[in-house]
């Protein structure tokens, strides 16, 4: 019978040997989340669609943050950005790859920014549009 430490070491070695192939598959099997929409085309710049978004730790996702209003939206989700692994940020079919989280996203005009990521750490992470919090432009990401 194997000793617990030896069994754990064997399991870790097996995981490390197959881990990189599984990580590549994880990003390809991402789930599309409902769009987080700021403002609308009918002139209500302060309405938010999908204020709360639930996620599961260890799963890959794609989220589109869409600005439809005519305000300047400075989207902050600092703690959330620090607790996910970014695969890429996509703006108008242009991809941004990097090793660190962004500070915030800014929309000067209507448009969208898509992020592809893996949720890492469970928790509740607030987001807000800087300067427009009193108008209801806040929400949260809930990672279980």
Tab-separated table of C-alpha atoms in Angstrom:
chain	number	residue	atom	x	y	z
A	1	UNK	CA	0.000	0.000	0.000
A	2	UNK	CA	1.281	3.480	-0.915
A	3	UNK	CA	1.977	5.964	1.810
A	4	UNK	CA	-0.164	9.136	1.717
A	5	UNK	CA	2.810	11.424	0.904
A	6	UNK	CA	3.935	9.194	-1.955
A	7	UNK	CA	0.371	9.015	-3.303
A	8	UNK	CA	0.060	12.817	-3.121
A	9	UNK	CA	3.391	13.247	-4.941
A	10	UNK	CA	2.268	10.835	-7.656
A	11	UNK	CA	-1.024	12.687	-8.068
A	12	UNK	CA	0.799	16.036	-8.293
A	13	UNK	CA	3.242	14.683	-10.893
A	14	UNK	CA	0.341	13.374	-12.985
A	15	UNK	CA	-1.450	16.720	-12.738
A	16	UNK	CA	1.661	18.653	-13.754
A	17	UNK	CA	2.302	16.332	-16.692
A	18	UNK	CA	-1.212	16.834	-18.072
A	19	UNK	CA	-1.903	20.341	-16.719
A	20	UNK	CA	-0.755	22.414	-19.692
A	21	UNK	CA	-2.941	20.515	-22.163
A	22	UNK	CA	-5.947	20.892	-19.880
A	23	UNK	CA	-5.285	24.623	-19.414
A	24	UNK	CA	-5.404	25.137	-23.172
A	25	UNK	CA	-8.712	23.279	-23.331
A	26	UNK	CA	-10.116	25.366	-20.469
A	27	UNK	CA	-9.888	28.639	-22.383
A	28	UNK	CA	-11.445	27.088	-25.477
A	29	UNK	CA	-14.429	25.808	-23.506
A	30	UNK	CA	-15.380	29.182	-22.120
A	31	UNK	CA	-18.941	30.121	-21.332
A	32	UNK	CA	-20.433	33.337	-22.707
A	33	UNK	CA	-21.886	35.467	-19.931
A	34	UNK	CA	-24.816	37.844	-20.424
A	35	UNK	CA	-23.602	41.244	-21.623
A	36	UNK	CA	-23.087	43.908	-18.987
A	37	UNK	CA	-24.704	46.902	-20.719
A	38	UNK	CA	-24.205	50.521	-19.670
A	39	UNK	CA	-26.937	52.886	-20.860
A	40	UNK	CA	-29.305	52.240	-23.731
A	41	UNK	CA	-30.075	53.520	-27.210
A	42	UNK	CA	-33.340	55.146	-26.054
A	43	UNK	CA	-31.461	57.910	-24.237
A	44	UNK	CA	-31.292	56.511	-20.702
A	45	UNK	CA	-27.567	56.810	-20.080
A	46	UNK	CA	-27.740	55.501	-16.509
A	47	UNK	CA	-29.591	52.211	-16.857
A	48	UNK	CA	-27.552	49.021	-16.373
A	49	UNK	CA	-28.426	45.609	-17.753
A	50	UNK	CA	-27.107	42.647	-15.720
A	51	UNK	CA	-25.815	44.437	-12.623
A	52	UNK	CA	-24.951	41.166	-10.883
A	53	UNK	CA	-23.147	38.363	-12.653
A	54	UNK	CA	-22.522	34.976	-11.028
A	55	UNK	CA	-19.479	32.889	-11.882
A	56	UNK	CA	-17.854	29.694	-10.730
A	57	UNK	CA	-14.234	29.571	-9.650
A	58	UNK	CA	-12.002	27.587	-12.006
A	59	UNK	CA	-14.179	28.092	-15.090
A	60	UNK	CA	-13.469	30.107	-18.226
A	61	UNK	CA	-15.754	32.915	-19.335
A	62	UNK	CA	-16.258	35.596	-21.949
A	63	UNK	CA	-17.889	38.851	-20.869
A	64	UNK	CA	-18.813	41.742	-23.122
A	65	UNK	CA	-19.039	45.130	-21.420
A	66	UNK	CA	-21.116	47.262	-23.768
A	67	UNK	CA	-21.593	51.033	-23.614
A	68	UNK	CA	-24.775	52.122	-25.368
A	69	UNK	CA	-25.310	55.476	-23.655
A	70	UNK	CA	-23.725	58.800	-24.539
A	71	UNK	CA	-21.864	59.304	-21.255
A	72	UNK	CA	-18.173	58.801	-20.659
A	73	UNK	CA	-18.099	55.551	-18.702
A	74	UNK	CA	-15.052	54.721	-16.579
A	75	UNK	CA	-15.682	51.096	-15.603
A	76	UNK	CA	-13.828	50.031	-12.452
A	77	UNK	CA	-13.740	46.453	-11.145
A	78	UNK	CA	-10.280	46.561	-9.582
A	79	UNK	CA	-10.577	43.687	-7.106
A	80	UNK	CA	-12.335	41.481	-9.647
A	81	UNK	CA	-9.615	42.155	-12.224
A	82	UNK	CA	-6.977	41.188	-9.634
A	83	UNK	CA	-8.683	37.883	-8.863
A	84	UNK	CA	-9.143	36.502	-12.374
A	85	UNK	CA	-6.659	35.242	-14.933
A	86	UNK	CA	-7.004	37.211	-18.167
A	87	UNK	CA	-6.666	35.268	-21.380
A	88	UNK	CA	-7.287	38.361	-23.483
A	89	UNK	CA	-9.079	41.684	-23.825
A	90	UNK	CA	-10.720	42.293	-27.199
A	91	UNK	CA	-11.599	45.716	-28.598
A	92	UNK	CA	-12.914	45.893	-32.192
A	93	UNK	CA	-11.439	42.482	-33.037
A	94	UNK	CA	-8.023	43.567	-31.737
A	95	UNK	CA	-6.627	41.417	-28.927
A	96	UNK	CA	-4.651	42.589	-25.933
A	97	UNK	CA	-2.607	40.017	-24.023
A	98	UNK	CA	-0.601	40.753	-20.917
A	99	UNK	CA	0.473	39.518	-17.542
A	100	UNK	CA	-1.268	42.017	-15.278
A	101	UNK	CA	-4.797	43.285	-14.729
A	102	UNK	CA	-5.963	46.613	-16.160
A	103	UNK	CA	-6.863	49.470	-13.818
A	104	UNK	CA	-10.173	50.265	-15.561
A	105	UNK	CA	-11.891	50.427	-18.945
A	106	UNK	CA	-12.980	53.772	-20.362
A	107	UNK	CA	-15.673	54.298	-22.967
A	108	UNK	CA	-15.641	57.773	-24.566
A	109	UNK	CA	-18.207	56.641	-27.158
A	110	UNK	CA	-20.605	53.707	-27.514
A	111	UNK	CA	-18.771	50.441	-28.064
A	112	UNK	CA	-17.756	47.214	-26.415
A	113	UNK	CA	-14.836	45.588	-24.699
A	114	UNK	CA	-14.819	41.802	-24.356
A	115	UNK	CA	-12.740	40.012	-21.761
A	116	UNK	CA	-11.902	36.331	-21.764
A	117	UNK	CA	-10.778	35.027	-18.412
A	118	UNK	CA	-10.785	32.286	-15.817
A	119	UNK	CA	-12.386	33.055	-12.450
A	120	UNK	CA	-9.810	32.244	-9.774
A	121	UNK	CA	-10.773	33.340	-6.271
A	122	UNK	CA	-14.302	33.070	-4.834
A	123	UNK	CA	-15.834	36.225	-3.410
A	124	UNK	CA	-18.069	39.189	-4.156
A	125	UNK	CA	-16.388	41.883	-6.198
A	126	UNK	CA	-18.068	45.250	-6.712
A	127	UNK	CA	-17.852	47.210	-9.926
A	128	UNK	CA	-18.813	50.808	-10.588
A	129	UNK	CA	-18.741	53.520	-13.196
A	130	UNK	CA	-16.614	56.251	-11.638
A	131	UNK	CA	-18.599	59.407	-10.938
A	132	UNK	CA	-21.949	57.800	-11.771
A	133	UNK	CA	-22.385	55.554	-8.728
A	134	UNK	CA	-25.150	57.803	-7.294
A	135	UNK	CA	-27.071	57.309	-10.544
A	136	UNK	CA	-27.126	53.535	-9.963
A	137	UNK	CA	-24.179	52.524	-12.108
A	138	UNK	CA	-22.854	49.877	-9.740
A	139	UNK	CA	-23.052	46.130	-9.451
A	140	UNK	CA	-21.031	43.095	-8.501
A	141	UNK	CA	-19.433	39.934	-9.714
A	142	UNK	CA	-20.156	36.939	-7.492
A	143	UNK	CA	-17.599	34.137	-7.810
A	144	UNK	CA	-18.612	30.896	-6.069
